[in-house]
Every structure is written in C-alpha cells, then in structure tokens.
Amino acid sequence: MLKGKVKVAVELYNRYHSPEAHAELVKLDSGTLTVRFSGSSCRTRGINDWVEDFKYMLESLGVDAELEKVIEPSDLQEEFRLGIFKIKHISIR
C-alpha cells in the first residue's frame, strides 16, 4: 500500500513540477523514504522548498511524512538532491 502511494506521489509531483524539478524513488524501507530530485531547480537557493513540496504530495494521499534532511552531492555542479523522509503514519483511503 505505501509503495503504491509513493508511486502516485512521484507521478503527481512530476506532473506539477517538471521540468524544473523531477522526483524519482530511490529507496523505501523501514519507514524511511529516499527520493532523488533533479532539474534546474537544484541550482536555486530554494531547493529545499522544492523537496519539501513532495511531503505535501504524500499528505494528499494519506501518508504523514517528515522531511528529515536534504543531501547535496559532494560535487556542487551536480544538479540533484536527495530528500530523506520519515514515514510517520499511513491513512487507509
């Protein structure tokens, strides 16, 4: 159930944020979700806002999540960030 909701959240995020930002599921396990964000938004200072928007996509699908951290690549020329989300609760809808 959670994986299906995450997949829908990724699709919705990409529908509304592409091409500036693109989300891709990297890993989902033990209540932790890792999503890779890429696109031109990764060059802006407000990238954390773009990453946090994914949390609201999850919430709209009944998944209560918290953005724990944003990981930047060691080479700042890379245009991606990893968002680490903690899954707190899943509503059955």
mmCIF file of C-alpha atoms in Angstrom:
data_model
loop_
_atom_site.group_PDB
_atom_site.id
_atom_site.type_symbol
_atom_site.label_atom_id
_atom_site.label_comp_id
_atom_site.label_asym_id
_atom_site.label_seq_id
_atom_site.Cartn_x
_atom_site.Cartn_y
_atom_site.Cartn_z
ATOM 1 C CA MET A 1 0.000 0.000 0.000
ATOM 2 C CA LEU A 2 2.740 2.501 0.928
ATOM 3 C CA LYS A 3 4.779 1.802 -2.199
ATOM 4 C CA GLY A 4 1.695 2.401 -4.350
ATOM 5 C CA LYS A 5 1.011 5.725 -2.648
ATOM 6 C CA VAL A 6 4.636 6.780 -3.056
ATOM 7 C CA LYS A 7 4.482 5.904 -6.747
ATOM 8 C CA VAL A 8 1.379 8.071 -7.181
ATOM 9 C CA ALA A 9 3.040 10.906 -5.222
ATOM 10 C CA VAL A 10 6.049 10.757 -7.574
ATOM 11 C CA GLU A 11 3.740 10.870 -10.609
ATOM 12 C CA LEU A 12 1.796 13.838 -9.210
ATOM 13 C CA TYR A 13 4.948 15.689 -8.216
ATOM 14 C CA ASN A 14 6.415 15.270 -11.682
ATOM 15 C CA ARG A 15 3.157 16.302 -13.354
ATOM 16 C CA TYR A 16 3.099 19.607 -11.473
ATOM 17 C CA HIS A 17 6.823 20.358 -11.085
ATOM 18 C CA SER A 18 8.501 19.121 -14.283
ATOM 19 C CA PRO A 19 10.655 20.224 -15.995
ATOM 20 C CA GLU A 20 12.021 22.437 -13.184
ATOM 21 C CA ALA A 21 12.079 19.516 -10.756
ATOM 22 C CA HIS A 22 11.784 15.782 -11.253
ATOM 23 C CA ALA A 23 11.343 13.214 -8.462
ATOM 24 C CA GLU A 24 12.479 9.600 -8.587
ATOM 25 C CA LEU A 25 12.074 6.959 -5.874
ATOM 26 C CA VAL A 26 15.494 5.705 -4.778
ATOM 27 C CA LYS A 27 14.682 3.591 -1.731
ATOM 28 C CA LEU A 28 11.773 2.745 0.545
ATOM 29 C CA ASP A 29 12.408 0.673 3.655
ATOM 30 C CA SER A 30 11.791 0.589 7.399
ATOM 31 C CA GLY A 31 9.675 3.724 7.388
ATOM 32 C CA THR A 32 12.270 5.778 5.523
ATOM 33 C CA LEU A 33 11.827 7.084 2.012
ATOM 34 C CA THR A 34 14.664 8.386 -0.175
ATOM 35 C CA VAL A 35 13.750 10.438 -3.239
ATOM 36 C CA ARG A 36 16.147 11.885 -5.816
ATOM 37 C CA PHE A 37 15.249 15.348 -7.086
ATOM 38 C CA SER A 38 16.823 16.643 -10.265
ATOM 39 C CA GLY A 39 16.285 19.513 -12.675
ATOM 40 C CA SER A 40 17.034 23.196 -12.960
ATOM 41 C CA SER A 41 15.508 23.902 -9.531
ATOM 42 C CA CYS A 42 18.541 22.195 -7.975
ATOM 43 C CA ARG A 43 20.597 25.233 -8.971
ATOM 44 C CA THR A 44 18.455 27.611 -6.935
ATOM 45 C CA ARG A 45 18.698 28.540 -3.288
ATOM 46 C CA GLY A 46 15.115 27.451 -2.680
ATOM 47 C CA ILE A 47 15.750 23.790 -3.496
ATOM 48 C CA ASN A 48 14.642 22.694 -0.019
ATOM 49 C CA ASP A 49 11.203 24.147 -0.764
ATOM 50 C CA TRP A 50 11.003 22.054 -3.931
ATOM 51 C CA VAL A 51 11.974 18.949 -1.945
ATOM 52 C CA GLU A 52 9.531 19.726 0.855
ATOM 53 C CA ASP A 53 6.711 20.003 -1.691
ATOM 54 C CA PHE A 54 6.981 16.223 -2.034
ATOM 55 C CA LYS A 55 5.846 15.903 1.584
ATOM 56 C CA TYR A 56 2.593 17.651 0.656
ATOM 57 C CA MET A 57 2.037 15.269 -2.249
ATOM 58 C CA LEU A 58 2.371 12.387 0.218
ATOM 59 C CA GLU A 59 -0.009 14.055 2.683
ATOM 60 C CA SER A 60 -2.638 14.493 -0.033
ATOM 61 C CA LEU A 61 -2.556 10.702 -0.412
ATOM 62 C CA GLY A 62 -2.858 9.963 3.315
ATOM 63 C CA VAL A 63 0.831 9.496 4.087
ATOM 64 C CA ASP A 64 2.100 11.572 7.012
ATOM 65 C CA ALA A 65 5.813 12.129 6.445
ATOM 66 C CA GLU A 66 8.525 14.403 7.746
ATOM 67 C CA LEU A 67 11.446 15.679 5.693
ATOM 68 C CA GLU A 68 14.439 14.685 7.818
ATOM 69 C CA LYS A 69 17.212 16.027 5.616
ATOM 70 C CA VAL A 70 18.295 17.084 2.162
ATOM 71 C CA ILE A 71 21.584 15.618 0.974
ATOM 72 C CA GLU A 72 23.607 17.612 -1.523
ATOM 73 C CA PRO A 73 26.165 15.920 -3.777
ATOM 74 C CA SER A 74 29.838 16.455 -2.999
ATOM 75 C CA ASP A 75 30.254 17.999 -6.463
ATOM 76 C CA LEU A 76 28.029 21.081 -6.358
ATOM 77 C CA GLN A 77 27.944 21.122 -10.160
ATOM 78 C CA GLU A 78 25.671 18.067 -9.956
ATOM 79 C CA GLU A 79 22.028 19.007 -10.410
ATOM 80 C CA PHE A 80 20.311 16.713 -7.945
ATOM 81 C CA ARG A 81 19.465 16.439 -4.272
ATOM 82 C CA LEU A 82 18.306 13.514 -2.156
ATOM 83 C CA GLY A 83 15.360 14.019 0.153
ATOM 84 C CA ILE A 84 15.148 11.689 3.155
ATOM 85 C CA PHE A 85 11.626 11.409 4.545
ATOM 86 C CA LYS A 86 10.470 9.603 7.671
ATOM 87 C CA ILE A 87 7.062 7.955 7.283
ATOM 88 C CA LYS A 88 5.068 8.659 10.433
ATOM 89 C CA HIS A 89 1.600 7.332 9.610
ATOM 90 C CA ILE A 90 -0.377 5.940 6.681
ATOM 91 C CA SER A 91 -4.128 6.501 6.420
ATOM 92 C CA ILE A 92 -6.250 3.930 4.663
ATOM 93 C CA ARG A 93 -8.199 5.781 1.980
#
